[in-house]
Structures are given as C-alpha cells and as structure tokens.
Short mmCIF file of C-alpha atoms in Angstrom, two decimals:
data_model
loop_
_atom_site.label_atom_id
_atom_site.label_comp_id
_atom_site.label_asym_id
_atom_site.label_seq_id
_atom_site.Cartn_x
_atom_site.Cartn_y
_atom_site.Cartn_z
CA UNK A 1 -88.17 60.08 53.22
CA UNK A 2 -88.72 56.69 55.21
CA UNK A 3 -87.98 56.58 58.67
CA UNK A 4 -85.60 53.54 59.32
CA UNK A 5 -85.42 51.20 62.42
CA UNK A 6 -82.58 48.57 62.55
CA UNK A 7 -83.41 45.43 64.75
CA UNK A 8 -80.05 43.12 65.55
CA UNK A 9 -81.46 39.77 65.92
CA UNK A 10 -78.88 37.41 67.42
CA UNK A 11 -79.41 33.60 67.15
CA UNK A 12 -77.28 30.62 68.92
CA UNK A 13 -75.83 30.19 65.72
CA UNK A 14 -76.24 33.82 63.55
CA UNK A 15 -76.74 37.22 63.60
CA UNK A 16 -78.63 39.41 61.22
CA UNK A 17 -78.91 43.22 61.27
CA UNK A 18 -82.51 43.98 59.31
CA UNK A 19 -83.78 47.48 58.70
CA UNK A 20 -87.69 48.00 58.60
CA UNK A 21 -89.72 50.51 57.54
CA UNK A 22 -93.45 51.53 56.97
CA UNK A 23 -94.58 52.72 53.60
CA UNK A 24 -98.03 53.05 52.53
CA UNK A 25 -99.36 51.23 55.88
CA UNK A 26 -97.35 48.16 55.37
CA UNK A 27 -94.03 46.93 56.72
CA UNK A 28 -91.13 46.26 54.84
CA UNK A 29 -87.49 44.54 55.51
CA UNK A 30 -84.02 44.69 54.43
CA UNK A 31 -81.72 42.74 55.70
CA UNK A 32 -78.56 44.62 55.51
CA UNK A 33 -75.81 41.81 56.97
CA UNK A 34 -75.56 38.47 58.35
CA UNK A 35 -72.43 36.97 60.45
CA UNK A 36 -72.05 33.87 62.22
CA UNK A 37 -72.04 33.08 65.92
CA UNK A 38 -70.09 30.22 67.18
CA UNK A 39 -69.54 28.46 70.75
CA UNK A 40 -66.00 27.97 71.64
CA UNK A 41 -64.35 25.55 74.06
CA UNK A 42 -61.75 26.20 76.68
CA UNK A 43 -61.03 24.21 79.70
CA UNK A 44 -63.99 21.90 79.01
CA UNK A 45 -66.48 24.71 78.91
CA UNK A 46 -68.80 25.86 76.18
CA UNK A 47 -68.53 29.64 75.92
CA UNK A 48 -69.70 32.47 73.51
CA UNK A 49 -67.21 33.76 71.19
CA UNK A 50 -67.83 37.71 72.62
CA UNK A 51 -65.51 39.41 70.29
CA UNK A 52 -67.39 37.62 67.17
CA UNK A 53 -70.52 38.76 68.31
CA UNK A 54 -69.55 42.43 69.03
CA UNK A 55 -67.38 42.63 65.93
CA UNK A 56 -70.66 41.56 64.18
CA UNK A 57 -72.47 43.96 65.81
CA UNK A 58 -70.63 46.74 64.61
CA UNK A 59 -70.05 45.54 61.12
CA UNK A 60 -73.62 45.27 60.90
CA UNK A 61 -74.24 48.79 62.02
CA UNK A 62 -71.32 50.25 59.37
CA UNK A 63 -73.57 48.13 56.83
CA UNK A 64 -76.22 50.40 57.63
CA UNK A 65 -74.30 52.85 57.01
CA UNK A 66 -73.07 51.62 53.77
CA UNK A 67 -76.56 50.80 52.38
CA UNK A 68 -77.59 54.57 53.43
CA UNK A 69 -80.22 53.49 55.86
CA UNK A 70 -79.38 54.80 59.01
CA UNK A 71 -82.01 54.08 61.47
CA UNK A 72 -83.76 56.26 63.69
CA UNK A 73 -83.42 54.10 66.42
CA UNK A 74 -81.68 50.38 67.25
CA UNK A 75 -82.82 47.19 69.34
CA UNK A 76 -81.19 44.48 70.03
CA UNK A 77 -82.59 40.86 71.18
CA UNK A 78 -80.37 37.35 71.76
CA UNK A 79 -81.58 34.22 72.86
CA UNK A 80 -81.87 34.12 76.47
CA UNK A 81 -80.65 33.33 79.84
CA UNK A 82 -76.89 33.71 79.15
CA UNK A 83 -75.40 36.27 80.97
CA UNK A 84 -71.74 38.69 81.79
CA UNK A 85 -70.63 39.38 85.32
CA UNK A 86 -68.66 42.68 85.61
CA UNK A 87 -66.38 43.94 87.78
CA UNK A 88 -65.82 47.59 89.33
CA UNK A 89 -64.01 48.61 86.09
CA UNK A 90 -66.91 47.42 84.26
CA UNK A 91 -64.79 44.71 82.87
CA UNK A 92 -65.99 40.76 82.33
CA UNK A 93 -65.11 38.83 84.95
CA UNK A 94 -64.46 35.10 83.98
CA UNK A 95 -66.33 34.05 80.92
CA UNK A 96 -69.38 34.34 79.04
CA UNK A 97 -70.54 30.56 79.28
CA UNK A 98 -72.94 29.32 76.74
CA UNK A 99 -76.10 27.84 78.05
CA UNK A 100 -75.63 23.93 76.66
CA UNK A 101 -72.24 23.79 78.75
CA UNK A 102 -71.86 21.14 81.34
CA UNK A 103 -71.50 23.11 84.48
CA UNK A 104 -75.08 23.04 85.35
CA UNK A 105 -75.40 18.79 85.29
CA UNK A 106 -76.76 17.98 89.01
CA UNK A 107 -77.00 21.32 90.01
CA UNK A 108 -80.30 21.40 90.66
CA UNK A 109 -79.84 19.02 93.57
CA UNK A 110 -77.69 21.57 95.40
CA UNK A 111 -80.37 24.36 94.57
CA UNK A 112 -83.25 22.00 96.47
CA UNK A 113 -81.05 23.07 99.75
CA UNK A 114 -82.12 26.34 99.35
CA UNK A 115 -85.92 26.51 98.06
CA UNK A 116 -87.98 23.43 96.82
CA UNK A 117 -89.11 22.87 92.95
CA UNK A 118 -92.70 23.42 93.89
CA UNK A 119 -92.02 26.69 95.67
CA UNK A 120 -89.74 27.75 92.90
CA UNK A 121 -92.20 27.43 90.26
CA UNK A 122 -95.21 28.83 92.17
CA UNK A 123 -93.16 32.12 92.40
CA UNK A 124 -91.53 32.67 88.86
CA UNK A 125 -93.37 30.47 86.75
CA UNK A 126 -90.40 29.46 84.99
CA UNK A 127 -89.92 25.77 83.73
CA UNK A 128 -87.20 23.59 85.25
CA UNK A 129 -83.73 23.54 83.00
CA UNK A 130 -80.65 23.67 84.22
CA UNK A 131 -79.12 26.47 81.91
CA UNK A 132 -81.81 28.88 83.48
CA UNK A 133 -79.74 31.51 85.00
CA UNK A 134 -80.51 31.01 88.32
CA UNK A 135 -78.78 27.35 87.92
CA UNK A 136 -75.66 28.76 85.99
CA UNK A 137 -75.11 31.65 88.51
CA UNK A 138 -75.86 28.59 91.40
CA UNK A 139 -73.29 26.55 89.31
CA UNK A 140 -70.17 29.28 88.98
CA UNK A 141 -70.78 29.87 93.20
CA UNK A 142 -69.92 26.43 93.77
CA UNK A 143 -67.50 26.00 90.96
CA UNK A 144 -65.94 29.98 90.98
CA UNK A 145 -67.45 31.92 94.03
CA UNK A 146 -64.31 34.57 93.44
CA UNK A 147 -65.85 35.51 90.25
CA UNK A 148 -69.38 36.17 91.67
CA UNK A 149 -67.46 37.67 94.57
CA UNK A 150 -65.60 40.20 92.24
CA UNK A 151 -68.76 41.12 90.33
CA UNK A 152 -70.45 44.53 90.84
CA UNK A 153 -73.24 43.98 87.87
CA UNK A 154 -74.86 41.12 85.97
CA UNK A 155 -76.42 41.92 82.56
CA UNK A 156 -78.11 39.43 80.25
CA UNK A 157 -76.17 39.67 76.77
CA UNK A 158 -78.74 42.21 75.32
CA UNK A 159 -78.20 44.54 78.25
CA UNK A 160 -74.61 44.16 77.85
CA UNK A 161 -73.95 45.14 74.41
CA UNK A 162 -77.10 48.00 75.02
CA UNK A 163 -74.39 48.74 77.52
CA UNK A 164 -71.19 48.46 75.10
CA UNK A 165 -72.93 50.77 72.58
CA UNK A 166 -74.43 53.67 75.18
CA UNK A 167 -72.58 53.12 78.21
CA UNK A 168 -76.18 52.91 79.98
CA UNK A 169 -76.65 49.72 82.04
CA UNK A 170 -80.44 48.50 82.13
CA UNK A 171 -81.76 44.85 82.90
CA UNK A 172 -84.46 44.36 80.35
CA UNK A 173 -88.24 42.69 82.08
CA UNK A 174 -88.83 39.63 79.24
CA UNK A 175 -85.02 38.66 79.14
CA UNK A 176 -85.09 38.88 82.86
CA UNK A 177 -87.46 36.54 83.58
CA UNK A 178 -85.85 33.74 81.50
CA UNK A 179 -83.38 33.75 84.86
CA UNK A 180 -86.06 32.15 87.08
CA UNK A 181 -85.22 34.85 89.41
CA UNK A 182 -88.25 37.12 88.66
CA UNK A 183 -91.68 36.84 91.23
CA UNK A 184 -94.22 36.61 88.48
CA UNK A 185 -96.75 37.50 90.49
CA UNK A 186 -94.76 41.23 90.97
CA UNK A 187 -92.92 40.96 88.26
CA UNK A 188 -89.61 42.30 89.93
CA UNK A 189 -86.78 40.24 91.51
CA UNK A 190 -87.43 37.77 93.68
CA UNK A 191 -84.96 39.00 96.53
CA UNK A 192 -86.29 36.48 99.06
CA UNK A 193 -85.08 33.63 96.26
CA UNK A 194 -81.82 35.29 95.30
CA UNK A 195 -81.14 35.93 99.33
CA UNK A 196 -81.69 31.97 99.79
CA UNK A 197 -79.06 31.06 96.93
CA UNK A 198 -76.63 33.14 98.56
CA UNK A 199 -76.36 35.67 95.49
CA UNK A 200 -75.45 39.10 95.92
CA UNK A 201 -78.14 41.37 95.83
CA UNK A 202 -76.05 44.39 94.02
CA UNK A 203 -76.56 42.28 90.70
CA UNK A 204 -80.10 42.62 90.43
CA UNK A 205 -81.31 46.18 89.70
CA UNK A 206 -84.48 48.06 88.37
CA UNK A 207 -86.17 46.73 85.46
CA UNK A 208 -86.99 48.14 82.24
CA UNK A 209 -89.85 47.41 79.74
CA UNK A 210 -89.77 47.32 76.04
CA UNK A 211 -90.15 50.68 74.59
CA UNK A 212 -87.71 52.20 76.97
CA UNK A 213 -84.82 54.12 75.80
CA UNK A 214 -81.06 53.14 76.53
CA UNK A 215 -79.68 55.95 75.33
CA UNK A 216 -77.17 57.23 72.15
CA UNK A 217 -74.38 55.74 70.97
CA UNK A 218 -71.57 56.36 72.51
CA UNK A 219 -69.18 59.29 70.48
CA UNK A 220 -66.69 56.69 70.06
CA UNK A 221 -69.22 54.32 68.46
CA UNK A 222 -71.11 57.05 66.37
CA UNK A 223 -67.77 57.94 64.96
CA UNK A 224 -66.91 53.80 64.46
CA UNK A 225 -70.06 53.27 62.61
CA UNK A 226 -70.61 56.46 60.68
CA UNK A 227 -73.74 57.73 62.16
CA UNK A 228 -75.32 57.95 65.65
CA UNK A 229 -78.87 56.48 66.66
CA UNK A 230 -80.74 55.94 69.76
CA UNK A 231 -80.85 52.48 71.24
CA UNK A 232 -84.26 50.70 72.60
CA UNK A 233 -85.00 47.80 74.38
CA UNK A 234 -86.97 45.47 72.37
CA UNK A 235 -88.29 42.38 73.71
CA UNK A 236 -84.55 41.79 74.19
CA UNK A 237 -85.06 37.76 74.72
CA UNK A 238 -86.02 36.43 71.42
CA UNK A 239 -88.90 34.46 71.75
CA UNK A 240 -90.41 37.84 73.42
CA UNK A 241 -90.03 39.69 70.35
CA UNK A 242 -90.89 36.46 67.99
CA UNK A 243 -94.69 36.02 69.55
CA UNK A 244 -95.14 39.94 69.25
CA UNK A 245 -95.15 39.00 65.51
CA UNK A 246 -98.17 36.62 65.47
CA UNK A 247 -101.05 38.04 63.20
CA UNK A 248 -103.56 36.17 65.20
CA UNK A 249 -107.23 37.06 64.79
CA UNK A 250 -108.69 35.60 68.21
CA UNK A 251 -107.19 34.56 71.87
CA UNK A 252 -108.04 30.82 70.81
CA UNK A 253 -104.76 30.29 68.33
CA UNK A 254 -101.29 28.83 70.15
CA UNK A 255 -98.18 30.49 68.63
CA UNK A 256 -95.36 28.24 67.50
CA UNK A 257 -91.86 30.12 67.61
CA UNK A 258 -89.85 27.85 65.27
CA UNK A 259 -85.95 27.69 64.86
CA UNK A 260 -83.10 26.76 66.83
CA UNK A 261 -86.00 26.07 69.82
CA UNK A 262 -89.28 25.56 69.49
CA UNK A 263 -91.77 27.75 71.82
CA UNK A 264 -95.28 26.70 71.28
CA UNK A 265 -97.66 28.47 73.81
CA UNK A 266 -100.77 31.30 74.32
CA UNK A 267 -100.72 34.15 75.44
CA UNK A 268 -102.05 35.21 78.66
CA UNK A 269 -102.68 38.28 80.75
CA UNK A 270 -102.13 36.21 84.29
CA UNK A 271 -99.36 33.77 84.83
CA UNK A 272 -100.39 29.51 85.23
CA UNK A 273 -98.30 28.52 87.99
CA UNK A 274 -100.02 25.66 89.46
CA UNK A 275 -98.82 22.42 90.04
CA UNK A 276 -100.31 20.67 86.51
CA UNK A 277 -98.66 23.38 84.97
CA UNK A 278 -95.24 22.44 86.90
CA UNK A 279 -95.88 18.70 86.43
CA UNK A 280 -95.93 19.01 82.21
CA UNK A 281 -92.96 21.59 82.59
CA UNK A 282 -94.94 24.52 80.80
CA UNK A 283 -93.42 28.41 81.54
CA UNK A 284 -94.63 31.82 82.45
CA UNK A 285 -92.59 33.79 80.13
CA UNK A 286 -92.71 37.54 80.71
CA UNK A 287 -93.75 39.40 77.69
CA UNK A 288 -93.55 42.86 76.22
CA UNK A 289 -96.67 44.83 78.16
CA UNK A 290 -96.73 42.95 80.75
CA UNK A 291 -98.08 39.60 78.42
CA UNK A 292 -97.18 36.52 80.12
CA UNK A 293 -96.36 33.52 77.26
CA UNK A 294 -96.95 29.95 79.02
CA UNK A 295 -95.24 27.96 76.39
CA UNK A 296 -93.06 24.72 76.58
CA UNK A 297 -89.63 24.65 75.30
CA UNK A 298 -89.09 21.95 72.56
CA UNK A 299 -85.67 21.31 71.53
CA UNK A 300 -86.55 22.35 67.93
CA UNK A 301 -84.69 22.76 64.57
CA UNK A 302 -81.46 22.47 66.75
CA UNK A 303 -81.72 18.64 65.87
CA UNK A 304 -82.36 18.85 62.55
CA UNK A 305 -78.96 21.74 62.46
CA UNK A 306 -76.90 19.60 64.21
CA UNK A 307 -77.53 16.83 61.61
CA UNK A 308 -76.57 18.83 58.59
CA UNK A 309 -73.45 20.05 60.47
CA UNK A 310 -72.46 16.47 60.76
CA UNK A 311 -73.27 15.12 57.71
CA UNK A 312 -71.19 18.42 56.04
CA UNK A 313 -68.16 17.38 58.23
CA UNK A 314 -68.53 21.24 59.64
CA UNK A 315 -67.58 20.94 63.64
CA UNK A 316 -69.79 22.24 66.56
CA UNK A 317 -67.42 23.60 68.45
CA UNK A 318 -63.55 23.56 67.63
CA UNK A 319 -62.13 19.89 67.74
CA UNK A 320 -65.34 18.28 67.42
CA UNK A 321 -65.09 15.55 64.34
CA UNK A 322 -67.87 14.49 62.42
CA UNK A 323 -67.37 10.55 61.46
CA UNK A 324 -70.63 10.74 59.02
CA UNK A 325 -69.20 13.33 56.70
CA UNK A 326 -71.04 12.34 53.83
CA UNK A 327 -69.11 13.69 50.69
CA UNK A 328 -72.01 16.01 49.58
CA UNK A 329 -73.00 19.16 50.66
CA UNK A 330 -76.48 18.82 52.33
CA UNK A 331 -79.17 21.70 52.61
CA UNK A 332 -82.23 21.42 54.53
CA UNK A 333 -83.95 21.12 51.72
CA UNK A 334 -82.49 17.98 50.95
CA UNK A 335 -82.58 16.75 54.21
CA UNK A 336 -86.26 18.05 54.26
CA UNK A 337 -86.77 15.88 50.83
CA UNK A 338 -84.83 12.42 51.63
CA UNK A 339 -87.45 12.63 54.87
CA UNK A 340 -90.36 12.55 52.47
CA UNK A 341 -89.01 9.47 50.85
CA UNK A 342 -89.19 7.37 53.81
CA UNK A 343 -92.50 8.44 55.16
CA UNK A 344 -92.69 4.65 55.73
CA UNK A 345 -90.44 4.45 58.57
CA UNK A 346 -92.40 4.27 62.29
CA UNK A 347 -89.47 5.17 64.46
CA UNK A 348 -90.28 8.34 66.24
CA UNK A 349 -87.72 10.36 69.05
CA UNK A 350 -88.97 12.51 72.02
CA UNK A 351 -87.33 15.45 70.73
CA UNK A 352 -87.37 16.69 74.04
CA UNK A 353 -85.25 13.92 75.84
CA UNK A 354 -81.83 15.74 77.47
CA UNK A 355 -80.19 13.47 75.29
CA UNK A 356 -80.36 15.73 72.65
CA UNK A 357 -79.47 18.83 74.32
CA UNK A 358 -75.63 18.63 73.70
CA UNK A 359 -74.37 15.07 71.96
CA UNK A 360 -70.99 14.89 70.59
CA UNK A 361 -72.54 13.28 67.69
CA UNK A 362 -76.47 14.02 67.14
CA UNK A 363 -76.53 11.09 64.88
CA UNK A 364 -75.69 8.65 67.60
CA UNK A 365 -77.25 10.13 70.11
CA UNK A 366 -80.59 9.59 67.78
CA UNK A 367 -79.71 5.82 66.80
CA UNK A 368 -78.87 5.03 70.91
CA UNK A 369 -82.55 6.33 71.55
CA UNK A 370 -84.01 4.15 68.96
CA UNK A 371 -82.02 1.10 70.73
CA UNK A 372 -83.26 2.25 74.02
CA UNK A 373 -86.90 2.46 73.52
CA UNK A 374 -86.68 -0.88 71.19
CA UNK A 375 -87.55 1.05 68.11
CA UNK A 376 -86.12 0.21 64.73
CA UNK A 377 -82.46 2.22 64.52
CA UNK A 378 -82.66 4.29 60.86
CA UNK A 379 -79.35 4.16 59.14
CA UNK A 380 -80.47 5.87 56.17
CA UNK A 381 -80.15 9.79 56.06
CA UNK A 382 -83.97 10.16 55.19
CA UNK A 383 -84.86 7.14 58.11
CA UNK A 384 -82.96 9.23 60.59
CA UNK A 385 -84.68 12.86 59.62
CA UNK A 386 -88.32 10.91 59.84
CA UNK A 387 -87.66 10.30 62.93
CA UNK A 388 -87.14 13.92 63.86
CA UNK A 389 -89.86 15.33 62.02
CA UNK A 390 -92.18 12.75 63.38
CA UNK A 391 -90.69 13.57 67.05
CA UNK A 392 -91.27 17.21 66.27
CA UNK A 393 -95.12 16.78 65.01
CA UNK A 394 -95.81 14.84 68.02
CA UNK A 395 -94.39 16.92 70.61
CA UNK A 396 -96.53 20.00 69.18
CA UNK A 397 -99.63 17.93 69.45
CA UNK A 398 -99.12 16.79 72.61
CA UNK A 399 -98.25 20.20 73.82
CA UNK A 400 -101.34 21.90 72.08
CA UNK A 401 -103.27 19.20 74.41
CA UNK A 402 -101.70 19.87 77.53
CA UNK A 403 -102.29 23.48 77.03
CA UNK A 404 -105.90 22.41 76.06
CA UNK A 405 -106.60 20.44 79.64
CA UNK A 406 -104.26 23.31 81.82
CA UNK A 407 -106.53 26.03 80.51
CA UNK A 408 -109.73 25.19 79.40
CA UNK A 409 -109.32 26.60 76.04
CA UNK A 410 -110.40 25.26 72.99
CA UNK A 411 -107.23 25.85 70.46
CA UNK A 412 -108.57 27.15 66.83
CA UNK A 413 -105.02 26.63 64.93
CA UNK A 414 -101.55 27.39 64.79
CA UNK A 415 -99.44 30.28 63.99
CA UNK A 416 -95.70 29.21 63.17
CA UNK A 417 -93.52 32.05 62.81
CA UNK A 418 -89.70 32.05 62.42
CA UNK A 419 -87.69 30.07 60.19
CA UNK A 420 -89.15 26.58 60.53
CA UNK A 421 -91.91 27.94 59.12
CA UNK A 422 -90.38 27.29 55.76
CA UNK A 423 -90.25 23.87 56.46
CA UNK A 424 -93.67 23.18 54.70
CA UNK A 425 -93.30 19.01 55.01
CA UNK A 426 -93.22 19.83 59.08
CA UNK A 427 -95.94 21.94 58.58
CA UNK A 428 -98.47 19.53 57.35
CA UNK A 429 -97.01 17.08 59.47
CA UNK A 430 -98.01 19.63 62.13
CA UNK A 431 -101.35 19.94 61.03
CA UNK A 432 -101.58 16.29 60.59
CA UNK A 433 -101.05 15.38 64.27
CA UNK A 434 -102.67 18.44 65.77
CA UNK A 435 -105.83 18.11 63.45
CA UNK A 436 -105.78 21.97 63.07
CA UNK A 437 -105.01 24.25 60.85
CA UNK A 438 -101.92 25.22 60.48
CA UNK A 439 -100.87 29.63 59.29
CA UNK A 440 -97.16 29.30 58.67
CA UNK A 441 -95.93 32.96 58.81
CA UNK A 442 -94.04 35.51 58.73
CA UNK A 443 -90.55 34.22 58.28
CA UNK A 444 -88.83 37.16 60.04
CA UNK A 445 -90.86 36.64 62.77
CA UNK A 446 -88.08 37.90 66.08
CA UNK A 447 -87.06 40.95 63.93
CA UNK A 448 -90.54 41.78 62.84
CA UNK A 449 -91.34 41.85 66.95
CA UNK A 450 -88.74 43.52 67.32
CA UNK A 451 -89.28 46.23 65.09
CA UNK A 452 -92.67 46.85 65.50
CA UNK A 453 -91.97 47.42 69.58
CA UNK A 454 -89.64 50.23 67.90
CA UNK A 455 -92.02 51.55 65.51
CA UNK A 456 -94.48 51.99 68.21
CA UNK A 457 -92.17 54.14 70.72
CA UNK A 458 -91.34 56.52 67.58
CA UNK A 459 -95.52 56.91 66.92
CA UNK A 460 -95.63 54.63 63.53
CA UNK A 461 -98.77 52.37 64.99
CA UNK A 462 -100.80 52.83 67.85
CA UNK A 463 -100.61 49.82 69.70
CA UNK A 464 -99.69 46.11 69.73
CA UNK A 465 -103.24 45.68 67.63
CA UNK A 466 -102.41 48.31 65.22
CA UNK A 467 -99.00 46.21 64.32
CA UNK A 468 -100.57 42.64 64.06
CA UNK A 469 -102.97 44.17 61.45
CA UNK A 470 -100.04 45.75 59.29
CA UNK A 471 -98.20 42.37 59.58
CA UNK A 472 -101.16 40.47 58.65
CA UNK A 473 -101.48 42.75 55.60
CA UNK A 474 -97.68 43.09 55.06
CA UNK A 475 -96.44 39.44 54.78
CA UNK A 476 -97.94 36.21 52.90
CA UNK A 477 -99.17 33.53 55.62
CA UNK A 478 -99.56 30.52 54.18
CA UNK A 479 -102.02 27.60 55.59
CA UNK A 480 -102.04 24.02 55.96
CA UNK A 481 -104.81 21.75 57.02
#
C-alpha cells in the first residue's frame, strides 16, 4: 500500500490540503480540498479570519479521511511574517493582523531610533518592508504595548496551528527569518536587535529546522478528524517550501516563485548582505538546510487578482465596492487573452511601487500611475492588463540583472514554479525581456516542497538531490525561449 503525506498549503487568499505519494520512483498528487481565506476588517484594521482558516484546516484533514488517504505524517506552510501573541492561558491576545494593514505606515522612522537600516540589514539580511514582523510587533508597542505586555509566546501562523493540532509549541528557522529578527550570520535570534526594540525576550525561543517533528495530534483532534498522524515542520513559510521544488540542473538558473508574490532569486550557501545588496532591496531568506534564498519580492499575480475581483464586483475585504463591475464573469484566462489583443499599448507600471500594495481600487490606483509618470492611462480591460504584464516582465529582467552584477554569476534561465506558471503569455513575455530561456514548472510547486521535506524525514529519497530528480521526472516542465 502507498504511504501518504498530506501538505496544507495556505495562500493569502486559499487553502488546499494535497496528499502525495511515491509510486514507481515518481511523485504523485491529490488534492483532496480547497477553502477560501479571506481578510476581514474591524476598527480600520486588516486581520485574518482565524476561525476560517482553522475550520479549513480541519475540514481538510476529515477530507482525508473521507477520500481514505490518511497520511503518515502532516506539514503545514502559510505565507509569512504574520504572527499570534498568546497569553499565559495560551489564548490570542488582540488580533491576528494581516500583513497589508495600515499599522505599519511610518513605522520604520520610529524603528531608526533604535538600530540604523544599514546595521539592520548587515545582520539579518532581510529586505526593508514594513509588514516584516519586526515592524508589526514595533507597530502594536506603540499602538497596543498591553497586548505585547500580556503575551507569554509569539508563534508565526504555521507554528500556531502546529500548536492547535499537537499542543507542541516550536518556532520554525525559514518562517522565522521572514521577521527580520534572525542574525543570518548565526542563524538564531538576534537578541541584541530585539533588546534595542524594547521586545520581550520570552517570545523568542529555540528554533527548529524542517524535518523536525511537532508531535501527534492531539486525542481530541484524532478523534475530530477520524484518524491520527504525526505533524512536521515543512519549510513552514511558503516561498521556503516553493524553491525546494525547482528541478534545476546547475547553480547558474534563478528560481521564480510565482503567485500571489513573486520571489525571483538563487540560491546560496552564504548570505549577500552588503550594501549593493541593501541598496536594490534584495533578501537573505533562510531556507530548508540551512540554504539561504537572496531573492527580491515583486508584488506579483496579486495585481492581476485584485483586477478580476473588481471587475467581478467580488469585494476585498467586507464593505469594499467595486465601481468597474463589468457584467461578465472574468477568468484569468480572459483577462490573460484581452492582454494579447492590445500588445500595442506602451504603457508599462513598476509593479513594485507601494502603490499597489493595498488600493481600495487596483484599477485606479493603476490609471493614477499612468497619470503620474505621463504615460498614456489604458481604459480598456486588455490596455490596463498590458500594462501589468509588461510591468511584471520588466521587473524580472531587471531583477535577473541585479542579481547578475551583486554576484558575479552568469544566469542560464529561469525556473517558474507555482501558479503563474500557467500564465504562458507572461512566460514568453518573461523570456522576451530576460533573453533566456524560460522552464515553466511544476504547478504545485509550495506543496511539492513541502512534501518532499516530508518524504525525506520518513526515508522515501535520500536527499534534497534525490527529490529534484523525481520532480524533474514526475511533472511536465514546459520551456519558452
């Protein structure tokens, strides 16, 4: 009988529970269920809807259950930096904030009192933006200091439902160093930082690497769900998990994490935190093994979602209105499509301009950049997404360059994995500006990562190597040039 591993892969805007298993030396998927996550708003915050997501969690898990594929073991990974505080009881205190709210605007001003930008980035490695944790937990001292006051533990939102499933707290290394809080030099806790913000210390405990155990399911849980498993930590932040999915052949490749965000980077056994590489705002993620990703954040797909929410008259949060409900129901392959017919139009957005972080209406926000930087403003569905995809397709390219001069490599091609990989007009458009080659592939890429760091732990492949080779010979890669 097949052994089964189930990874729960939470996005910013869905979950999906996917079961994986090897079977004649090649990997295969199921996904099992699928629920949505939403932001809510409450006293002019953005914050997670908690119950959704652990309600989906468990459904997900019953699913399992129902399909008669328990798994062996279970790992969960989220996007990253968000985070719970709890109290003595081990209770939330306050809220679970989402990482586009407000809170953070300015704060970075009040966290130059404490340690300068330069020093900051010399000793994590992390990439200034104000939702990094260290920011948000700055932000909630200045805004709440009884809630950080009443808190006995702080764990990232993998940790905490790890936590809600075993009762077994652990703060997970990749996640971890999303918080800018991490020496990535050490690779622990930076306690001289965390001292200088005023943060208590209690919050920050030992680290754990992917591979580790959590523990069982709780008996209340086993008997919820219908089974019991053992949980693992995974490369609990996302784009950890995501770039352990890359079938590349050679050290020379960048990896392109596509959805909601787009991470483009290399891999690299040493953290880059010199002052080019603070200048161009490229991070030091911390990867599974001790693999340090030095990427740059681009704002990503999230554009191209928020578009398609508008023009479908669905709301971003509750009692946002769209005023460009169109009366059809758009996919992205029709927004993908009406693009292609106004290939044409020269307008291009920096996809990466704050702007675009959290708009009430994406649509405007797009058209007010086009007025600012005395472009033509598109007012045609397909004028508008050109000037995303072009946007997108020149923000890789100039990143592949950057990494190019801050490393001395000479990039071979591109791996996209994730679901913008699927896009295959911002593929070639990909390939077009970067002039190289382009392997779009596999789609799954986040639960594939994340599965493979489980299938490793129970013994299925030897190593990281071992993996990459049955992913390469276990999903189609398609290229572009």
């Amino acid at each position: 009988m097949n052994k089964y591993f189930l990874a729960i892969d939470i996005g910013a805007s869905s979950g999906r529970h996917i079961v994986g298993w090897c079977e004649n030396g090649k990997i295969s998927l199921k996904e099992i269920y699928r629920f949505d996550n939403k932001q809510i708003e409450k006293d002019g915050h953005l914050l997670w809807d908690m119950d959704n997501l652990w309600n989906g969690i468990i459904n997900g898990l019953k699913a399992a259950k129902a399909a008669d594929m328990i798994p062996e073991t279970v790992a969960i990974d989220t996007w990253a930096v968000d985070y719970v505080l709890l109290d003595k009881n081990d209770e939330i205190v306050g809220d679970a904030y989402a990482y586009r709210d407000k809170r953070t605007v300015g704060i970075d001003e009040e966290l130059k009192k404490y340690i300068s930008e330069e020093e900051l980035y010399e000793r994590t490695g992390i990439q200034k933006q104000l939702f990094n944790t260290a920011y948000q937990l700055l932000a909630l001292k200045k805004e709440k200091a009884e809630e950080i006051e009443a808190a006995e533990t702080m764990l990232l939102l993998p940790d905490y439902f790890n936590f809600r499933l075993t009762g077994v707290k652990k703060q997970e290394y990749t996640n971890a160093t999303s918080t800018n809080l991490i020496n990535a030099k050490t690779k622990t806790w930076d306690m001289d930082i965390i001292k200088r913000l005023g943060l208590p210390e209690k919050l920050f405990g030992e680290l754990s690497m992917p591979g580790s155990t959590v523990g069982d399911f709780l008996d209340e849980i086993a008997q919820m769900v219908g089974f019991s498993a053992k949980v693992i930590l995974p490369a609990t932040h996302d784009t950890g998990s995501a770039f352990l999915a890359v079938p590349a052949s050679d050290d020379n490749s960048v990896y392109l994490s596509s959805g909601t965000w787009s991470l483009l980077g290399i891999e690299n056994s040493e953290p880059i935190t010199g002052e080019e590489a603070r200048k161009e705002n490229f991070t030091n993620e911390g990867g599974a093994w001790y693999r340090y990703r030095f990427l740059k954040n681009i704002m990503g797909l999230w554009i191209i979602q928020s578009i398609r929410r508008e023009l479908n008259g669905s709301e971003y949060v509750e009692g946002r209105k769209s005023r460009y409900v169109s009366g059809r129901e758009w996919s992205f392959t029709d927004l993908r499509e009406e693009a292609q017919k106004y290939e044409a139009f020269e307008s291009v957005i920096d996809v990466n301009s704050d702007e675009f972080l959290s708009p009430l209406s994406m649509i405007d926000a797009i058209k007010e950049h086009c007025i600012k930087s005395r472009q033509k403003v598109p007012t045609e569905v397909g004028e508008i997404m050109q000037c995303v995809y072009k946007g997108l397709a020149a923000s890789y390219a100039k990143a592949v360059e950057k990494i190019e001069e801050i490393t001395n490599k000479k990039i071979t091609g591109i791996h996209i994995i994730g679901g913008g990989c699927q896009d295959i007009y911002l593929d070639e458009l990909t390939a077009k500006a970067t002039g190289l080659p382009v392997y779009a592939g596999p789609i799954e890429g986040t639960a594939i990562g994340n599965l493979v760091v489980q299938m490793i732990s129970a013994g299925i492949f030897e190593d990281l190597s071992a993996a990459r080779k049955a992913i390469f010979e276990s999903f189609d890669i398609e290229k572009f040039i």
